[in-house]
Short mmCIF file of C-alpha atoms in Angstrom, two decimals:
data_model
loop_
_atom_site.label_atom_id
_atom_site.label_comp_id
_atom_site.label_asym_id
_atom_site.label_seq_id
_atom_site.Cartn_x
_atom_site.Cartn_y
_atom_site.Cartn_z
CA UNK U 1 -32.04 10.51 -8.12
CA UNK U 2 -35.04 8.27 -6.45
CA UNK U 3 -34.04 5.86 -4.20
CA UNK U 4 -31.15 7.09 -2.63
CA UNK U 5 -32.32 9.24 0.23
CA UNK U 6 -31.33 6.97 2.89
CA UNK U 7 -27.98 5.91 1.21
CA UNK U 8 -25.16 6.88 4.25
CA UNK U 9 -22.61 9.25 2.47
CA UNK U 10 -18.61 9.43 2.96
CA UNK U 11 -18.50 13.08 2.86
CA UNK U 12 -21.18 12.77 6.13
CA UNK U 13 -17.66 11.02 7.82
CA UNK U 14 -14.76 12.57 10.07
CA UNK U 15 -12.82 10.20 11.14
CA UNK U 16 -10.11 10.54 13.95
CA UNK U 17 -7.02 8.34 14.58
CA UNK U 18 -5.31 7.95 17.65
CA UNK U 19 -1.99 6.98 18.11
CA UNK U 20 -2.82 3.58 20.09
CA UNK U 21 -5.52 2.83 16.42
CA UNK U 22 -1.47 3.41 14.07
CA UNK U 23 -0.17 0.96 15.62
CA UNK U 24 -2.65 -1.48 16.25
CA UNK U 25 -4.10 -1.09 12.42
CA UNK U 26 0.08 -2.22 11.78
CA UNK U 27 -0.84 -5.37 10.51
CA UNK U 28 -2.08 -6.64 6.42
CA UNK U 29 -5.17 -5.43 5.57
CA UNK U 30 -8.49 -7.75 5.44
CA UNK U 31 -7.67 -8.53 1.67
CA UNK U 32 -4.32 -10.40 2.97
CA UNK U 33 -5.70 -11.53 6.55
CA UNK U 34 -5.61 -14.92 5.31
CA UNK U 35 -3.10 -15.34 2.74
CA UNK U 36 0.22 -17.21 3.23
CA UNK U 37 3.45 -18.54 1.45
CA UNK U 38 1.10 -22.01 -0.23
CA UNK U 39 -1.55 -20.11 -1.26
CA UNK U 40 0.76 -17.98 -3.38
CA UNK U 41 0.18 -19.48 -7.05
CA UNK U 42 3.32 -18.55 -8.98
CA UNK U 43 2.69 -18.35 -13.07
CA UNK U 44 4.63 -21.39 -15.29
CA UNK U 45 5.17 -19.48 -17.17
CA UNK U 46 6.82 -16.61 -15.63
CA UNK U 47 9.89 -18.58 -13.12
CA UNK U 48 10.80 -15.54 -11.23
CA UNK U 49 7.44 -15.80 -8.85
CA UNK U 50 8.47 -19.36 -7.82
CA UNK U 51 11.57 -18.12 -7.38
CA UNK U 52 10.87 -15.02 -5.25
CA UNK U 53 8.46 -17.60 -2.80
CA UNK U 54 12.08 -19.07 -1.91
CA UNK U 55 13.74 -15.74 -0.97
CA UNK U 56 10.58 -14.57 1.21
CA UNK U 57 10.72 -17.81 2.40
CA UNK U 58 14.62 -17.83 3.30
CA UNK U 59 14.16 -13.67 4.07
CA UNK U 60 12.15 -15.05 6.63
CA UNK U 61 14.27 -17.67 8.57
CA UNK U 62 17.17 -15.65 8.42
CA UNK U 63 15.47 -12.21 9.58
CA UNK U 64 14.31 -14.53 12.81
CA UNK U 65 17.97 -15.42 13.18
CA UNK U 66 19.60 -11.83 12.76
CA UNK U 67 16.53 -10.92 15.79
CA UNK U 68 17.62 -13.77 18.15
CA UNK U 69 21.65 -12.16 17.76
CA UNK U 70 24.83 -13.73 18.37
CA UNK U 71 25.37 -15.88 21.37
CA UNK U 72 28.25 -14.54 23.48
CA UNK U 73 29.98 -15.11 27.06
CA UNK U 74 27.27 -15.03 29.74
CA UNK U 75 24.13 -15.79 28.34
CA UNK U 76 24.04 -12.31 26.71
CA UNK U 77 23.93 -11.71 22.53
CA UNK U 78 25.26 -9.42 20.70
CA UNK U 79 22.56 -7.83 18.20
CA UNK U 80 23.46 -8.19 14.38
CA UNK U 81 21.83 -5.86 11.78
CA UNK U 82 18.67 -6.80 10.19
CA UNK U 83 18.69 -7.73 6.62
CA UNK U 84 16.51 -6.58 3.66
CA UNK U 85 14.30 -8.01 0.82
CA UNK U 86 12.62 -5.50 -1.76
CA UNK U 87 9.83 -6.68 -3.78
CA UNK U 88 10.60 -5.17 -7.37
CA UNK U 89 7.97 -5.45 -10.29
CA UNK U 90 4.92 -4.80 -11.74
CA UNK U 91 0.98 -4.27 -11.38
CA UNK U 92 -1.19 -7.16 -10.54
CA UNK U 93 1.89 -10.03 -9.54
CA UNK U 94 1.15 -10.25 -5.74
CA UNK U 95 3.96 -8.88 -4.78
CA UNK U 96 1.51 -7.32 -1.68
CA UNK U 97 0.50 -10.95 -0.95
CA UNK U 98 4.14 -13.04 -0.21
CA UNK U 99 4.56 -9.73 1.76
CA UNK U 100 1.52 -10.25 4.27
CA UNK U 101 2.75 -14.51 3.65
CA UNK U 102 6.46 -12.68 5.20
CA UNK U 103 4.35 -11.66 8.37
CA UNK U 104 2.02 -14.47 8.67
CA UNK U 105 5.51 -16.83 8.18
CA UNK U 106 7.52 -14.82 11.27
CA UNK U 107 7.09 -16.23 14.35
CA UNK U 108 4.86 -19.29 12.54
CA UNK U 109 2.64 -19.31 15.61
CA UNK U 110 4.43 -17.53 17.94
CA UNK U 111 3.66 -14.11 19.47
CA UNK U 112 6.58 -12.04 18.07
CA UNK U 113 6.33 -7.62 17.40
CA UNK U 114 6.16 -6.82 13.39
CA UNK U 115 4.43 -4.40 11.68
CA UNK U 116 2.64 -4.42 8.32
CA UNK U 117 2.75 -0.66 7.13
CA UNK U 118 1.71 1.06 3.68
CA UNK U 119 4.73 3.97 3.18
CA UNK U 120 2.17 6.24 3.80
CA UNK U 121 1.35 4.92 7.18
CA UNK U 122 4.79 4.34 8.15
CA UNK U 123 5.71 8.10 7.57
CA UNK U 124 2.34 9.07 9.00
CA UNK U 125 3.05 6.65 12.37
CA UNK U 126 6.70 8.66 12.47
CA UNK U 127 4.87 11.49 12.09
CA UNK U 128 2.25 11.25 15.06
CA UNK U 129 4.85 9.21 17.26
CA UNK U 130 8.39 11.51 16.36
CA UNK U 131 11.54 10.46 15.03
CA UNK U 132 13.31 8.43 17.96
CA UNK U 133 10.03 7.40 19.71
CA UNK U 134 9.19 5.92 16.19
CA UNK U 135 12.57 3.55 16.59
CA UNK U 136 12.51 2.87 20.57
CA UNK U 137 9.11 1.75 19.54
CA UNK U 138 10.19 -0.75 16.35
CA UNK U 139 13.04 -1.31 17.93
CA UNK U 140 12.71 -4.65 19.01
CA UNK U 141 10.38 -5.62 16.31
CA UNK U 142 11.49 -9.32 14.05
CA UNK U 143 10.64 -7.36 11.26
CA UNK U 144 9.01 -4.17 10.16
CA UNK U 145 6.66 -5.29 5.81
CA UNK U 146 6.47 -1.33 3.88
CA UNK U 147 3.94 -1.84 1.05
CA UNK U 148 3.69 0.55 -1.98
CA UNK U 149 7.37 1.83 -1.59
CA UNK U 150 7.66 5.08 -3.03
CA UNK U 151 9.26 8.88 -2.03
CA UNK U 152 7.35 11.53 -3.01
CA UNK U 153 9.70 13.55 -1.63
CA UNK U 154 12.63 14.94 -0.05
CA UNK U 155 11.30 14.98 3.43
CA UNK U 156 9.90 10.97 3.29
CA UNK U 157 13.40 10.30 1.15
CA UNK U 158 15.66 11.51 4.12
CA UNK U 159 12.51 10.49 6.41
CA UNK U 160 12.66 6.90 6.09
CA UNK U 161 15.60 6.88 5.22
CA UNK U 162 17.78 7.56 8.51
CA UNK U 163 14.42 4.93 10.10
CA UNK U 164 14.37 1.65 8.60
CA UNK U 165 18.98 2.51 8.78
CA UNK U 166 18.35 2.74 12.55
CA UNK U 167 16.28 -0.23 12.71
CA UNK U 168 18.17 -2.38 10.91
CA UNK U 169 21.19 -1.45 12.82
CA UNK U 170 18.94 -2.71 16.23
CA UNK U 171 18.42 -5.87 14.90
CA UNK U 172 15.08 -5.19 12.27
CA UNK U 173 14.31 -6.81 8.95
CA UNK U 174 13.08 -4.99 6.66
CA UNK U 175 10.79 -6.26 3.84
CA UNK U 176 9.24 -4.02 1.47
CA UNK U 177 7.19 -4.08 -2.54
CA UNK U 178 7.83 -1.82 -4.80
CA UNK U 179 7.25 -1.49 -9.16
CA UNK U 180 10.33 1.73 -9.08
CA UNK U 181 13.66 -0.09 -8.29
CA UNK U 182 15.21 1.33 -5.29
CA UNK U 183 18.06 3.56 -6.93
CA UNK U 184 15.77 5.10 -8.91
CA UNK U 185 12.72 6.42 -5.83
CA UNK U 186 11.69 9.43 -5.78
CA UNK U 187 13.01 9.78 -9.98
CA UNK U 188 10.96 12.01 -12.14
CA UNK U 189 9.53 13.69 -8.91
CA UNK U 190 12.17 16.01 -7.28
CA UNK U 191 15.36 16.34 -7.57
CA UNK U 192 16.85 13.23 -6.65
CA UNK U 193 20.62 13.37 -7.39
CA UNK U 194 20.33 16.06 -4.58
CA UNK U 195 19.37 13.24 -2.74
CA UNK U 196 21.22 10.46 -3.86
CA UNK U 197 23.05 9.38 -0.12
CA UNK U 198 19.43 8.79 1.58
CA UNK U 199 18.43 7.22 -1.96
CA UNK U 200 22.13 5.03 -2.32
CA UNK U 201 21.26 4.11 1.84
CA UNK U 202 17.78 2.95 1.09
CA UNK U 203 19.44 0.28 -1.56
CA UNK U 204 21.98 -0.82 0.27
CA UNK U 205 19.76 -1.72 2.93
CA UNK U 206 17.53 -4.34 0.46
CA UNK U 207 18.16 -7.50 -1.40
CA UNK U 208 16.43 -6.19 -4.84
CA UNK U 209 13.99 -9.61 -5.94
CA UNK U 210 12.51 -9.23 -9.65
CA UNK U 211 9.12 -10.61 -10.58
CA UNK U 212 8.02 -10.21 -13.77
CA UNK U 213 4.06 -11.16 -15.19
CA UNK U 214 0.90 -10.29 -16.66
CA UNK U 215 -1.99 -8.27 -13.79
CA UNK U 216 -3.45 -11.11 -12.01
CA UNK U 217 -7.00 -8.13 -11.89
CA UNK U 218 -7.21 -7.90 -15.53
CA UNK U 219 -7.14 -11.90 -16.48
CA UNK U 220 -9.67 -12.58 -18.46
CA UNK U 221 -11.47 -9.59 -17.47
CA UNK U 222 -13.72 -7.66 -20.29
CA UNK U 223 -12.51 -3.99 -20.95
CA UNK U 224 -14.01 -1.17 -18.40
CA UNK U 225 -17.44 -1.18 -18.93
CA UNK U 226 -20.16 1.59 -20.08
CA UNK U 227 -20.90 3.47 -16.15
CA UNK U 228 -24.65 2.82 -15.54
CA UNK U 229 -26.34 6.42 -15.35
CA UNK U 230 -26.48 8.56 -12.03
CA UNK U 231 -29.52 7.20 -11.12
CA UNK U 232 -28.97 3.33 -12.13
CA UNK U 233 -25.92 4.68 -9.35
CA UNK U 234 -28.83 5.95 -6.40
CA UNK U 235 -31.23 3.63 -6.86
CA UNK U 236 -28.70 0.08 -6.66
CA UNK U 237 -26.84 2.35 -3.50
CA UNK U 238 -29.73 1.90 -1.85
CA UNK U 239 -29.90 -1.09 -2.20
CA UNK U 240 -27.90 -2.00 -0.47
CA UNK U 241 -26.68 -2.41 3.23
CA UNK U 242 -23.93 -0.63 4.02
CA UNK U 243 -23.29 1.32 1.52
CA UNK U 244 -22.18 4.98 0.58
CA UNK U 245 -23.38 7.42 -2.50
CA UNK U 246 -20.89 10.31 -3.14
CA UNK U 247 -20.94 13.00 -5.78
CA UNK U 248 -17.49 12.69 -7.29
CA UNK U 249 -16.34 16.65 -6.79
CA UNK U 250 -17.44 16.53 -3.10
CA UNK U 251 -15.88 13.64 -2.30
CA UNK U 252 -12.72 14.56 -3.84
CA UNK U 253 -13.44 17.52 -1.74
CA UNK U 254 -13.13 16.00 1.01
CA UNK U 255 -11.05 13.73 1.33
CA UNK U 256 -8.68 16.99 1.12
CA UNK U 257 -10.10 17.48 4.29
CA UNK U 258 -8.48 14.84 5.81
CA UNK U 259 -4.25 13.55 6.10
CA UNK U 260 -4.51 10.05 3.76
CA UNK U 261 -3.88 7.89 7.07
CA UNK U 262 -7.48 8.74 8.39
CA UNK U 263 -8.88 6.96 4.94
CA UNK U 264 -8.99 2.93 6.96
CA UNK U 265 -11.56 4.91 9.49
CA UNK U 266 -12.95 6.51 6.63
CA UNK U 267 -13.78 3.63 5.08
CA UNK U 268 -14.93 1.46 7.87
CA UNK U 269 -17.62 -0.80 8.24
CA UNK U 270 -18.97 0.18 4.25
CA UNK U 271 -19.18 -3.06 2.87
CA UNK U 272 -19.82 -0.69 -0.89
CA UNK U 273 -18.42 2.34 -2.58
CA UNK U 274 -20.66 4.04 -5.68
CA UNK U 275 -20.30 7.82 -6.53
CA UNK U 276 -21.63 9.90 -9.65
CA UNK U 277 -20.08 12.48 -11.76
CA UNK U 278 -17.24 10.53 -12.22
CA UNK U 279 -14.81 12.63 -14.71
CA UNK U 280 -11.40 13.34 -15.28
CA UNK U 281 -8.85 14.81 -13.27
CA UNK U 282 -6.36 17.38 -14.09
CA UNK U 283 -5.46 18.58 -10.27
CA UNK U 284 -2.45 15.92 -9.32
CA UNK U 285 -3.16 16.95 -5.60
CA UNK U 286 -6.69 15.57 -5.87
CA UNK U 287 -5.46 12.79 -8.26
CA UNK U 288 -2.68 11.79 -5.40
CA UNK U 289 -5.53 11.66 -3.08
CA UNK U 290 -7.61 9.32 -4.71
CA UNK U 291 -5.04 7.59 -5.61
CA UNK U 292 -4.36 6.81 -1.33
CA UNK U 293 -7.87 5.68 -1.44
CA UNK U 294 -8.68 3.63 -4.11
CA UNK U 295 -5.27 1.90 -2.05
CA UNK U 296 -7.81 1.79 0.88
CA UNK U 297 -10.16 0.66 -1.19
CA UNK U 298 -8.68 -2.17 -2.96
CA UNK U 299 -7.09 -3.41 0.88
CA UNK U 300 -10.85 -3.67 2.25
CA UNK U 301 -11.92 -5.72 -0.89
CA UNK U 302 -14.90 -2.81 -1.03
CA UNK U 303 -16.23 -2.73 -4.86
CA UNK U 304 -16.84 0.25 -6.82
CA UNK U 305 -19.48 1.33 -8.54
CA UNK U 306 -19.27 4.34 -10.15
CA UNK U 307 -21.62 6.69 -13.29
CA UNK U 308 -19.58 9.33 -15.68
CA UNK U 309 -16.62 8.77 -17.31
CA UNK U 310 -14.66 5.16 -17.33
CA UNK U 311 -12.35 4.69 -14.45
CA UNK U 312 -9.52 3.99 -16.73
CA UNK U 313 -10.13 7.64 -18.31
CA UNK U 314 -9.51 9.38 -14.87
CA UNK U 315 -6.24 10.09 -14.72
CA UNK U 316 -4.91 12.62 -17.45
CA UNK U 317 -2.86 11.40 -20.71
CA UNK U 318 -0.15 14.44 -18.66
CA UNK U 319 -0.26 12.23 -15.51
CA UNK U 320 0.10 9.51 -16.73
CA UNK U 321 3.38 11.02 -19.09
CA UNK U 322 4.66 12.06 -15.54
CA UNK U 323 6.66 11.38 -12.10
CA UNK U 324 3.97 9.86 -10.11
CA UNK U 325 2.83 7.22 -13.88
CA UNK U 326 3.05 4.10 -11.56
CA UNK U 327 0.78 5.18 -9.00
CA UNK U 328 -1.61 6.07 -11.68
CA UNK U 329 -1.80 3.05 -13.07
CA UNK U 330 -1.84 0.79 -10.60
CA UNK U 331 -4.59 2.77 -8.99
CA UNK U 332 -6.61 2.29 -12.86
CA UNK U 333 -5.36 -1.39 -12.40
CA UNK U 334 -7.57 -1.33 -8.65
CA UNK U 335 -10.66 0.76 -9.94
CA UNK U 336 -10.93 -1.83 -12.74
CA UNK U 337 -10.75 -4.69 -10.39
CA UNK U 338 -13.14 -2.62 -7.74
CA UNK U 339 -15.50 -2.13 -10.80
CA UNK U 340 -15.60 -5.88 -11.94
CA UNK U 341 -16.42 -7.18 -8.36
CA UNK U 342 -19.23 -4.13 -7.85
CA UNK U 343 -20.92 -5.11 -11.07
CA UNK U 344 -23.21 -7.70 -9.21
CA UNK U 345 -23.87 -5.02 -6.25
CA UNK U 346 -27.15 -3.53 -5.91
CA UNK U 347 -28.60 -5.53 -8.23
CA UNK U 348 -26.63 -4.43 -11.52
#
């Protein structure tokens, strides 16, 4: 691979994540660092989008009121339970944009405690600090925003159900996004009927706001382009300062050596990711790790250039028909968007 000898590799990075870094990272990702409700552009043909903006604004006002509590005698305030909003919709309808807008709108320009995390980051936070300590950490927050709310196993179902219930009781409001209705969380992935109590508890916390519309990432975009060759990928990577270059299977093996909560640190400072030898994945654990990496690359706005199979063929038909179907479709949507962003990277 000519010209690729000096390019950095993700497989050479072994990041560690301290508890302090986890807490400091409870903010919207770089892609959504400057969004607000006014920059969301509702599709005139999809009235649920404009309605969702209104519902989110009302949620912000109510969350602040609930956090302030109810005034009692002698200047004391009674703690009022928090409220919940659940943004449900397909891929690319702007759910994360609205969730980040909620985060920035809460408190306006004043400093108030609030958090923004993916579902995986929240479970990791509870794992690092411990269940009760995590409650104490977040108990005085006005709002906790949770992106990509998905329940992958019974342990997470029980953990998050109890964590969010405890926070709501303490006056914390919860905003979440997902493409699965609360009462359907876990469906097709484990024996959800055995955990109906937890799932119903979660559903009871939220007011569900449905957002309809096509995936904005694919508006006016052509289908997945023909991939470049391995040599072309290597040569282009060598032209981009801050880029990384990795072989697909080696990268997948490297992802297995660390918890997905480390993936943001893995790609920190990277300007573009170049990958050779992409092929269809048949192992679900490998596929789910690639989904997590894709989400973090998308959050950070890092373009992807890849050789081998087209990026819309990475996940097998069997996987796309299974319980994680929506995860794989979201990842495919994001990979295609990142690959189109990468078409001009490195002279391509």
